Amino acid sequence: MTPGDEHDYGESTRSDEGQGYGRTRLRLPENDPYGGARRSGRSSSRSLVPVVGVVVVLIAAIAFANRGGDDSSSTSATGSTGTKPDAKSTAATGTKPVRSKSGTIPIGYAHDAQGAQSAAANYGIALGSADMFNTDLRHEIVNTVYAPDVAAKKLSALDTAYASETFLSNIGLDTDGSAPDGQAFVSRVIPVGTKVTASTGSKATVELWYTSLFGLSGEASTNPVSESWFTTTYQLDWVNSDWKITDFQQKDGPVPVGRDQQASTADDMTKAVEEYGGFTYAR
């Protein structure tokens, strides 16, 4: 995997005119590359009425569905008790997602389609993280998520790519891969969904749909944090009692229509990245 496979750092030269896509406006204030984190006050008390009505209906429906039995067996006003639901009816179902971790990366997935999807999601998070810009952490990630014979081939190529001064300069990082003073580097993958498109006993093909946050947060940033949408198809092999990546292909989208929201300030974005930790995923 090369840095360009996970992120799109260049400016798009494609035109969407005539393609039938909706246009989204991103409002940026004059004095901040990120804008102010404000929502437009377009709601009214009248719009709240139908929302409250829907909530009331949902609560009533949930209460009805969760009753332990019919009127004859449920608790009455006289204090008699009805049949209690079996505790197993609310227990978690499915295969236990992972058995352990290698550093911060979950490993030890179930040998089935569910385990392959969990592996693809968590491996995608690791490969799209800021840790890939640190040599030691990058080696740990690659050796964890790739099959051993593939990892050995990937390490040299990735070290060369991530050490490229041209690449680092294009995304605004210093030559050692660190963010300039007063700025915070953001690289985070947020999975939206997974799909198994092929599966045998020892191989699985899993598509991971995700959104990615990437850029530099700070007043002087020329590469503000932005979001992108991708689908990566992972080829996984069952190696040493776990799923490991042997190959992958990435494509853009599906991309949802963005809302007319004002971008947050550089300070708010920096705080959010520092204060909100990421998740690992399993299904």
Coordinates of C-alpha atoms in Angstrom, one line a residue, residues 4-8 208-212 227-232 250-255:
G4 CA -1.7 7.8 -2.4
D5 CA -3.8 4.6 -2.2
E6 CA -5.5 5.6 1.0
H7 CA -5.8 9.4 0.4
D8 CA -6.3 11.8 -2.5
L208 CA -15.0 -1.8 3.0
W209 CA -16.9 1.4 2.5
Y210 CA -15.6 4.3 4.6
T211 CA -15.1 8.0 5.0
S212 CA -11.6 9.4 5.6
E227 CA -13.4 14.3 4.2
S228 CA -13.3 11.8 1.3
W229 CA -15.3 8.7 0.6
F230 CA -13.8 5.4 -0.7
T231 CA -14.5 1.7 -1.1
T232 CA -11.5 -0.6 -0.7
Q250 CA -9.4 1.1 -4.0
K251 CA -12.0 3.3 -5.7
D252 CA -13.9 6.5 -5.0
G253 CA -17.3 6.6 -3.4
P254 CA -20.1 6.0 -3.0
V255 CA -20.2 9.7 -2.0

